[in-house]
Structures are given as C-alpha cells and as structure tokens.
Coordinates of C-alpha atoms in Angstrom, one line a residue:
Chain A
G18 CA 113.2 103.2 105.3
E19 CA 116.3 101.5 106.7
N20 CA 117.8 98.4 105.2
V21 CA 120.1 96.2 107.3
E22 CA 122.2 93.5 105.7
Q23 CA 124.0 90.8 107.7
H24 CA 126.7 88.3 106.8
P25 CA 127.4 85.5 107.0
S26 CA 124.1 83.7 107.4
T27 CA 125.8 80.7 109.0
L28 CA 129.2 80.5 110.8
S29 CA 131.0 77.5 112.4
V30 CA 134.0 77.9 114.5
Q31 CA 136.1 75.7 116.8
E32 CA 135.8 76.3 120.5
G33 CA 138.3 78.9 121.5
D34 CA 138.5 80.6 118.1
S35 CA 137.0 84.0 117.3
A36 CA 133.8 84.7 115.5
V37 CA 133.0 87.9 113.5
I38 CA 129.6 88.9 112.2
K39 CA 129.2 92.0 109.9
C40 CA 126.3 94.3 109.2
T41 CA 125.7 97.2 106.9
Y42 CA 122.9 99.8 107.1
S43 CA 121.6 102.3 104.6
D44 CA 120.2 105.2 106.5
S45 CA 123.0 107.6 107.6
A46 CA 120.6 109.0 110.2
S47 CA 120.5 105.7 112.2
N48 CA 122.1 106.3 115.5
Y49 CA 121.9 103.2 117.7
F50 CA 123.0 99.7 116.9
P51 CA 122.1 96.8 119.2
W52 CA 123.1 93.1 118.9
Y53 CA 120.8 90.3 120.0
K54 CA 121.3 86.6 120.7
Q55 CA 118.3 84.3 120.1
E56 CA 118.2 80.8 121.4
L57 CA 115.7 78.2 120.2
G58 CA 112.2 78.9 121.4
K59 CA 113.1 82.2 123.0
G60 CA 112.9 85.8 122.1
P61 CA 116.0 87.8 121.2
Q62 CA 118.2 89.0 124.1
L63 CA 120.3 92.1 124.0
I64 CA 124.1 91.2 124.3
I65 CA 125.8 94.5 123.5
D66 CA 124.9 97.8 121.8
I67 CA 126.7 100.9 120.5
R68 CA 125.7 104.5 119.8
S69 CA 126.7 106.5 116.7
N70 CA 129.1 108.7 118.7
V71 CA 131.3 105.8 119.7
G72 CA 133.6 103.7 117.5
E73 CA 134.1 100.6 119.6
K74 CA 132.7 99.0 122.7
K75 CA 133.8 95.9 124.6
D76 CA 132.2 93.7 127.3
Q77 CA 134.3 90.8 128.3
R78 CA 134.6 88.4 125.3
I79 CA 132.2 90.5 123.2
A80 CA 133.1 93.7 121.2
V81 CA 131.3 95.8 118.7
T82 CA 132.8 98.2 116.2
L83 CA 131.1 100.9 114.2
N84 CA 132.3 102.7 111.0
K85 CA 129.8 105.5 110.4
T86 CA 131.5 106.6 107.2
A87 CA 131.2 103.2 105.6
K88 CA 127.9 102.5 107.4
H89 CA 128.9 99.1 108.8
F90 CA 129.2 97.6 112.2
S91 CA 130.6 94.3 113.4
L92 CA 130.3 91.9 116.3
H93 CA 133.4 90.1 117.6
I94 CA 133.2 87.2 120.0
T95 CA 136.6 85.9 121.3
E96 CA 137.4 82.6 123.0
T97 CA 134.1 81.2 121.8
Q98 CA 132.4 78.6 123.9
P99 CA 129.7 76.0 123.0
E100 CA 127.1 78.1 124.9
D101 CA 127.7 80.9 122.4
S102 CA 126.0 78.8 119.8
A103 CA 122.8 80.6 118.8
V104 CA 121.4 83.0 116.2
Y105 CA 122.7 86.5 116.3
F106 CA 120.9 89.6 114.9
C107 CA 122.1 93.0 114.3
A108 CA 119.7 96.0 114.3
A109 CA 119.8 99.7 113.5
K110 CA 117.5 102.3 115.0
N111 CA 116.6 105.4 113.1
T112 CA 115.5 108.7 114.4
G113 CA 111.9 107.6 114.2
N114 CA 112.3 105.1 117.0
Q115 CA 111.9 102.1 114.7
F116 CA 114.4 99.2 114.9
Y117 CA 115.4 97.4 111.7
F118 CA 116.9 93.9 112.0
G119 CA 119.3 91.9 109.9
T120 CA 118.4 88.4 108.7
G121 CA 120.5 86.7 111.4
T122 CA 123.7 84.6 111.7
S123 CA 123.5 81.1 113.0
L124 CA 126.7 80.5 115.0
T125 CA 127.8 77.0 115.8
V126 CA 130.8 76.5 118.2
I127 CA 132.2 73.1 117.8
P128 CA 133.7 71.6 121.0
Chain B
D160 CA 112.1 93.7 136.4
T161 CA 110.0 90.6 135.6
G162 CA 110.6 90.9 131.9
V163 CA 108.2 91.0 129.0
S164 CA 105.5 88.4 129.2
Q165 CA 103.5 87.0 126.2
N166 CA 100.6 84.7 126.2
P167 CA 99.8 82.2 125.0
R168 CA 103.2 80.7 124.0
H169 CA 101.7 78.6 121.3
K170 CA 98.5 78.8 119.4
I171 CA 97.2 76.4 116.7
T172 CA 94.1 77.6 114.9
K173 CA 92.2 76.7 111.8
R174 CA 92.2 79.0 108.8
G175 CA 89.5 81.6 109.0
Q176 CA 89.4 81.7 112.8
N177 CA 90.3 84.8 114.8
V178 CA 93.1 84.8 117.3
T179 CA 94.2 87.2 120.0
F180 CA 97.6 87.5 121.7
R181 CA 98.5 89.4 124.8
C182 CA 101.7 91.2 125.8
D183 CA 102.6 92.5 129.3
P184 CA 105.6 94.8 129.0
I185 CA 108.1 95.7 131.7
S186 CA 106.1 98.0 134.0
E187 CA 108.1 101.2 133.6
H188 CA 108.5 101.0 129.8
N189 CA 106.2 103.4 127.9
R190 CA 107.0 102.0 124.5
L191 CA 105.7 98.7 123.2
Y192 CA 106.4 97.1 119.8
W193 CA 105.0 94.1 118.0
Y194 CA 107.2 92.2 115.5
R195 CA 106.7 89.1 113.4
Q196 CA 109.4 86.6 112.8
T197 CA 109.4 83.7 110.3
L198 CA 111.9 80.9 110.1
G199 CA 115.4 82.0 109.1
Q200 CA 114.5 85.7 109.2
G201 CA 115.0 88.6 111.5
P202 CA 112.1 90.2 113.4
E203 CA 109.9 92.4 111.1
F204 CA 108.3 95.5 112.5
L205 CA 104.5 95.5 112.7
T206 CA 103.4 98.3 115.0
Y207 CA 104.6 100.5 117.9
F208 CA 102.8 102.2 120.8
Q209 CA 104.0 105.1 123.0
N210 CA 101.8 104.8 126.1
E211 CA 98.3 104.2 124.7
A212 CA 98.9 105.9 121.4
Q213 CA 99.6 103.7 118.3
L214 CA 102.2 105.8 116.6
E215 CA 103.2 103.7 113.6
K216 CA 102.0 100.7 111.6
S217 CA 103.9 98.7 109.0
R218 CA 102.5 98.1 105.6
L219 CA 102.8 94.4 106.6
L220 CA 99.9 95.0 109.0
S221 CA 96.9 94.3 106.8
D222 CA 93.3 95.2 107.7
R223 CA 92.9 91.8 109.4
F224 CA 95.4 92.8 112.0
S225 CA 94.6 95.2 114.9
A226 CA 96.5 96.1 118.0
E227 CA 95.5 97.9 121.1
R228 CA 97.1 99.1 124.2
P229 CA 94.4 100.4 126.5
K230 CA 95.6 102.6 129.4
G231 CA 99.2 102.2 128.2
S232 CA 99.8 99.0 130.0
F233 CA 99.3 95.5 128.4
S234 CA 98.7 95.2 124.6
T235 CA 96.7 92.8 122.5
L236 CA 97.3 91.8 118.9
E237 CA 94.3 90.4 117.1
I238 CA 94.3 88.6 113.7
Q239 CA 90.9 88.1 112.1
R240 CA 90.2 85.5 109.5
T241 CA 93.6 83.9 109.8
E242 CA 95.4 82.6 106.7
Q243 CA 98.2 80.0 106.5
G244 CA 100.6 82.8 105.7
D245 CA 100.0 84.3 109.1
S246 CA 101.9 81.3 110.7
A247 CA 104.9 82.9 112.4
M248 CA 106.3 83.8 115.8
Y249 CA 104.8 87.1 117.1
L250 CA 107.2 88.9 119.3
C251 CA 106.4 91.8 121.7
A252 CA 109.1 94.1 123.0
S253 CA 109.1 97.1 125.3
S254 CA 111.5 99.9 126.0
R255 CA 112.1 103.3 127.6
P256 CA 113.0 106.2 125.4
N257 CA 116.6 105.9 123.9
S258 CA 117.0 102.4 125.4
P259 CA 117.2 99.0 123.8
L260 CA 114.2 96.7 123.1
H261 CA 113.5 94.0 125.7
F262 CA 111.7 91.1 124.0
G263 CA 109.3 88.5 125.3
N264 CA 109.6 84.9 124.3
G265 CA 106.9 85.2 121.7
T266 CA 103.7 83.5 120.7
R267 CA 104.1 80.9 118.0
L268 CA 101.0 80.8 115.7
T269 CA 100.3 77.8 113.5
V270 CA 97.4 78.2 111.1
T271 CA 96.2 74.8 109.7

C-alpha cells in the first residue's frame, strides 16, 4: 500500500512569515493529493488539493506544489496569521480510492 | 450541503461493553469512509462503502468491528467487547467519485 511521510511534526513561525510543510509518498500510481487543516475537537477540513497532472496550485495565501518524479509535495502558507494555527495533514489517494494520510504537522503562528 | 454528521460526539464506556456510532453523509455522496485517529497521528483507514456495498476493509478492523450502510445512506460502526486500545476518535467521511473527502467532527470514544 501507500506510505505517506510528513515533515516537520511541529512548526512555529512569527505572524507574517511563511510556513512550509513537506510530504513524500511511495506509490507512483497515486494521483490526487489533498491537504487538510484540523482544529481542536473538529474533523479535518480540506484547504487545497492538487492532481497528478498539475505541478502547482494556488489559492490566495495557500499554495501546493507537486514533484511526481521525486514523489513529494509541499504546502506553502504565506503571510501567516494566528488563525492559521492548527494541525495540517497531507494525503495521497491511490487508484483504489483509498486515501493515506501523513502523521500531521502542528503549526503555531506566534502573534 | 449540511455536512457530514456524526453521533454521538463523545462516548465513554466500560471495557467489554458494545458501542455503536452513526454517520450521516452528505446526501449526494455515494462513498462513505470510516477512519480512526489517535492523538498525534493522522487518520487511519478502517473501511469504505460505495453505496451500500462495503468494498474494502483494513487489517486494523478486527472481528470485533463491524460497519453497515443499509440502503446506501447513513452508516453505523459497531465495536463489540470494547478494549482500552479502542479509545480513539472515529471519523466518518463522504465523497463523490474523484472528489475530496468531507469529514464529520468525529466521535471520541473513551474505554475505561
């Protein structure tokens, strides 16, 4: 099956700085890569996604990049705000419709 | 779109008891997933339905776990003879084909 690794496990940044979270995956057939934000006591919420035929996607302060050759993808958050503080998960979906999640990154934005 | 609804939000039970959780997916979503999440970990896949058919089960899903999705609408996850190791957040998610998962807020199970 697929194996998704995520780094770092914790990340602290000053408000206004950028945050980068990186993930690698093992199954070259994986074709869809969503990112989720999870706040305390809630389920994960989709924030951005990318398909394997695209190298980069941006939505306001959030961007995701995908390198299929190296099998890694990254989440970039610019101009961070305190409300960005949460746990972020990357995921990879294989051709069998299963989603495999990373172990999460706890992001703290310091005002 | 009222979102994925899970009940109860919290469940405390004694070891050895049976528990049942319910998930109501987004109405037009034909796929429904159950995941388990422990502290500091990402969601771990348990099982997946397409309409009423259970298409895949993880090896994590022991014989004490059973899931159903009668008529392809809501789903239930039952755990029999609960153990302390079953304590976790149980997440339900639904989706359309080739679309992202939409998660509920989970049921937190504590086995004492």
